PDB file of C-alpha atoms in Angstrom:
ATOM      1  CA  MET A 687       3.461  23.550  11.458  1.00  0.00           C
ATOM      2  CA  SER A 688       6.670  22.464   9.801  1.00  0.00           C
ATOM      3  CA  HIS A 689       6.497  18.816   8.821  1.00  0.00           C
ATOM      4  CA  SER A 690       8.868  16.151   7.664  1.00  0.00           C
ATOM      5  CA  LEU A 691       7.573  12.778   6.573  1.00  0.00           C
ATOM      6  CA  THR A 692       8.631   9.689   8.441  1.00  0.00           C
ATOM      7  CA  ASN A 693       8.855   6.108   7.312  1.00  0.00           C
ATOM      8  CA  LYS A 694       6.683   4.503   9.994  1.00  0.00           C
ATOM      9  CA  SER A 695       4.015   3.139   7.654  1.00  0.00           C
ATOM     10  CA  LYS A 696       2.985  -0.440   8.395  1.00  0.00           C
ATOM     11  CA  LYS A 697       0.625  -0.505   5.420  1.00  0.00           C
ATOM     12  CA  SER A 698       1.161  -2.779   2.445  1.00  0.00           C
ATOM     13  CA  GLU A 699       1.185   0.027  -0.124  1.00  0.00           C
ATOM     14  CA  THR A 700       4.343   0.588  -2.100  1.00  0.00           C
ATOM     15  CA  PRO A 701       6.758   2.670  -0.011  1.00  0.00           C
ATOM     16  CA  GLY A 702       6.745   6.230  -1.297  1.00  0.00           C
ATOM     17  CA  SER A 703       3.297   5.868  -2.892  1.00  0.00           C
ATOM     18  CA  VAL A 704       0.780   8.675  -2.307  1.00  0.00           C
ATOM     19  CA  VAL A 705      -1.245   6.400   0.009  1.00  0.00           C
ATOM     20  CA  SER A 706       1.852   5.459   2.021  1.00  0.00           C
ATOM     21  CA  ILE A 707       3.011   9.084   2.292  1.00  0.00           C
ATOM     22  CA  GLU A 708      -0.475  10.254   3.310  1.00  0.00           C
ATOM     23  CA  PHE A 709      -0.533   7.555   5.991  1.00  0.00           C
ATOM     24  CA  ASN A 710       2.809   8.832   7.289  1.00  0.00           C
ATOM     25  CA  LEU A 711       1.507  12.403   7.267  1.00  0.00           C
ATOM     26  CA  GLN A 712      -1.558  11.380   9.258  1.00  0.00           C
ATOM     27  CA  TYR A 713       0.575   9.319  11.651  1.00  0.00           C
ATOM     28  CA  ASP A 714       2.920  12.256  12.256  1.00  0.00           C
ATOM     29  CA  CYS A 715       0.070  14.740  12.812  1.00  0.00           C
ATOM     30  CA  PHE A 716      -1.674  12.431  15.265  1.00  0.00           C
ATOM     31  CA  GLN A 717       1.510  11.577  17.182  1.00  0.00           C
ATOM     32  CA  TRP A 718       2.605  15.236  17.340  1.00  0.00           C
ATOM     33  CA  THR A 719      -0.763  16.291  18.755  1.00  0.00           C
ATOM     34  CA  HIS A 720      -0.816  13.341  21.169  1.00  0.00           C
ATOM     35  CA  LYS A 721       2.657  14.257  22.470  1.00  0.00           C
ATOM     36  CA  HIS A 722       2.315  18.044  22.685  1.00  0.00           C
ATOM     37  CA  PHE A 723      -1.340  18.356  23.721  1.00  0.00           C
ATOM     38  CA  PRO A 724      -2.121  15.487  26.122  1.00  0.00           C
ATOM     39  CA  GLU A 725      -5.244  17.325  27.298  1.00  0.00           C
ATOM     40  CA  TYR A 726      -6.821  16.642  23.873  1.00  0.00           C
ATOM     41  CA  ARG A 727      -6.179  12.897  23.858  1.00  0.00           C
ATOM     42  CA  LYS A 728      -9.321  10.956  22.980  1.00  0.00           C
ATOM     43  CA  GLN A 729     -10.706  14.056  21.233  1.00  0.00           C
ATOM     44  CA  LEU A 730      -8.616  13.702  18.052  1.00  0.00           C
ATOM     45  CA  PHE A 731      -9.185  10.384  16.321  1.00  0.00           C
ATOM     46  CA  HIS A 732      -9.315   8.465  13.059  1.00  0.00           C
ATOM     47  CA  VAL A 733     -12.234   6.401  11.738  1.00  0.00           C
ATOM     48  CA  PRO A 734     -10.605   3.433   9.949  1.00  0.00           C
ATOM     49  CA  ASN A 735     -12.660   3.300   6.755  1.00  0.00           C
ATOM     50  CA  GLY A 736      -9.873   2.361   4.336  1.00  0.00           C
ATOM     51  CA  GLY A 737      -7.772  -0.704   3.756  1.00  0.00           C
ATOM     52  CA  LYS A 738      -8.218  -4.054   2.105  1.00  0.00           C
ATOM     53  CA  ARG A 739     -10.881  -6.292   3.549  1.00  0.00           C
ATOM     54  CA  SER A 740     -12.622  -9.509   2.636  1.00  0.00           C
ATOM     55  CA  ARG A 741     -15.964  -9.106   0.845  1.00  0.00           C
ATOM     56  CA  ILE A 742     -17.819 -10.367   3.913  1.00  0.00           C
ATOM     57  CA  GLU A 743     -16.044  -7.990   6.282  1.00  0.00           C
ATOM     58  CA  ALA A 744     -16.487  -5.053   3.886  1.00  0.00           C
ATOM     59  CA  SER A 745     -20.207  -5.832   3.615  1.00  0.00           C
ATOM     60  CA  ARG A 746     -20.606  -6.061   7.403  1.00  0.00           C
ATOM     61  CA  LEU A 747     -18.765  -2.767   7.925  1.00  0.00           C
ATOM     62  CA  LYS A 748     -20.889  -1.006   5.317  1.00  0.00           C
ATOM     63  CA  GLN A 749     -24.089  -2.369   6.874  1.00  0.00           C
ATOM     64  CA  SER A 750     -22.985  -1.133  10.305  1.00  0.00           C
ATOM     65  CA  GLY A 751     -22.234   2.422   9.195  1.00  0.00           C
ATOM     66  CA  THR A 752     -18.866   2.608   7.449  1.00  0.00           C
ATOM     67  CA  ILE A 753     -19.055   5.442   4.919  1.00  0.00           C
ATOM     68  CA  ALA A 754     -16.535   6.059   2.137  1.00  0.00           C
ATOM     69  CA  GLY A 755     -15.084   9.551   2.070  1.00  0.00           C
ATOM     70  CA  ILE A 756     -15.019  10.262   5.816  1.00  0.00           C
ATOM     71  CA  PRO A 757     -12.102  12.630   6.598  1.00  0.00           C
ATOM     72  CA  ASP A 758      -8.821  11.239   7.931  1.00  0.00           C
ATOM     73  CA  LEU A 759      -8.891  12.869  11.362  1.00  0.00           C
ATOM     74  CA  ILE A 760     -11.771  14.144  13.466  1.00  0.00           C
ATOM     75  CA  PHE A 761     -11.283  16.560  16.374  1.00  0.00           C
ATOM     76  CA  CYS A 762     -14.089  17.204  18.873  1.00  0.00           C
ATOM     77  CA  ILE A 763     -13.656  20.049  21.335  1.00  0.00           C
ATOM     78  CA  GLN A 764     -16.052  22.309  23.245  1.00  0.00           C
ATOM     79  CA  SER A 765     -19.160  21.138  21.364  1.00  0.00           C
ATOM     80  CA  GLN A 766     -17.463  21.675  17.995  1.00  0.00           C
ATOM     81  CA  THR A 767     -16.206  19.132  15.489  1.00  0.00           C
ATOM     82  CA  PHE A 768     -13.349  19.689  13.052  1.00  0.00           C
ATOM     83  CA  PHE A 769     -12.524  17.411  10.133  1.00  0.00           C
ATOM     84  CA  PHE A 770      -9.071  17.053   8.583  1.00  0.00           C
ATOM     85  CA  GLU A 771      -8.440  15.504   5.186  1.00  0.00           C
ATOM     86  CA  LEU A 772      -4.697  15.084   4.712  1.00  0.00           C
ATOM     87  CA  LYS A 773      -3.251  15.088   1.194  1.00  0.00           C
ATOM     88  CA  THR A 774       0.176  15.289  -0.336  1.00  0.00           C
ATOM     89  CA  THR A 775       0.873  17.953  -2.957  1.00  0.00           C
ATOM     90  CA  VAL A 776      -0.077  15.376  -5.618  1.00  0.00           C
ATOM     91  CA  GLY A 777      -2.931  13.725  -3.711  1.00  0.00           C
ATOM     92  CA  THR A 778      -6.476  14.391  -4.876  1.00  0.00           C
ATOM     93  CA  LEU A 779      -9.910  14.037  -3.320  1.00  0.00           C
ATOM     94  CA  SER A 780     -11.967  11.025  -4.357  1.00  0.00           C
ATOM     95  CA  SER A 781     -15.534  11.574  -5.514  1.00  0.00           C
ATOM     96  CA  ASP A 782     -16.738  10.128  -2.172  1.00  0.00           C
ATOM     97  CA  GLN A 783     -14.545  12.606  -0.263  1.00  0.00           C
ATOM     98  CA  LYS A 784     -15.866  15.522  -2.318  1.00  0.00           C
ATOM     99  CA  LEU A 785     -19.443  14.439  -1.577  1.00  0.00           C
ATOM    100  CA  ILE A 786     -18.843  14.061   2.170  1.00  0.00           C
ATOM    101  CA  HIS A 787     -17.007  17.394   2.379  1.00  0.00           C
ATOM    102  CA  ALA A 788     -19.921  19.134   0.651  1.00  0.00           C
ATOM    103  CA  LYS A 789     -22.406  17.531   3.075  1.00  0.00           C
ATOM    104  CA  PHE A 790     -20.315  18.529   6.101  1.00  0.00           C
ATOM    105  CA  LYS A 791     -20.151  22.171   4.977  1.00  0.00           C
TER     106      LYS A 791
END
């Protein structure tokens, strides 16, 4: 799929930063799929594990199952699950992402 980045990020990261660009990439992929494949709506989704949170909220999320390193997009179809980790050409996997990817393989 040919892709051009958009500037729709609502995140507080510096515009043009790797995090901001990866957010835009994820946004574009999700919106493109949502528009062109309506039959798969509710089967492609994001688990919001990132972002800045208060210590209390971060602790509550961790206690209730939030796990660092979960892929950006998850697609469930016909009893199969696909995981998508979106990176720019300069983006790199965190150690948590590497661990989760190894477990999912």
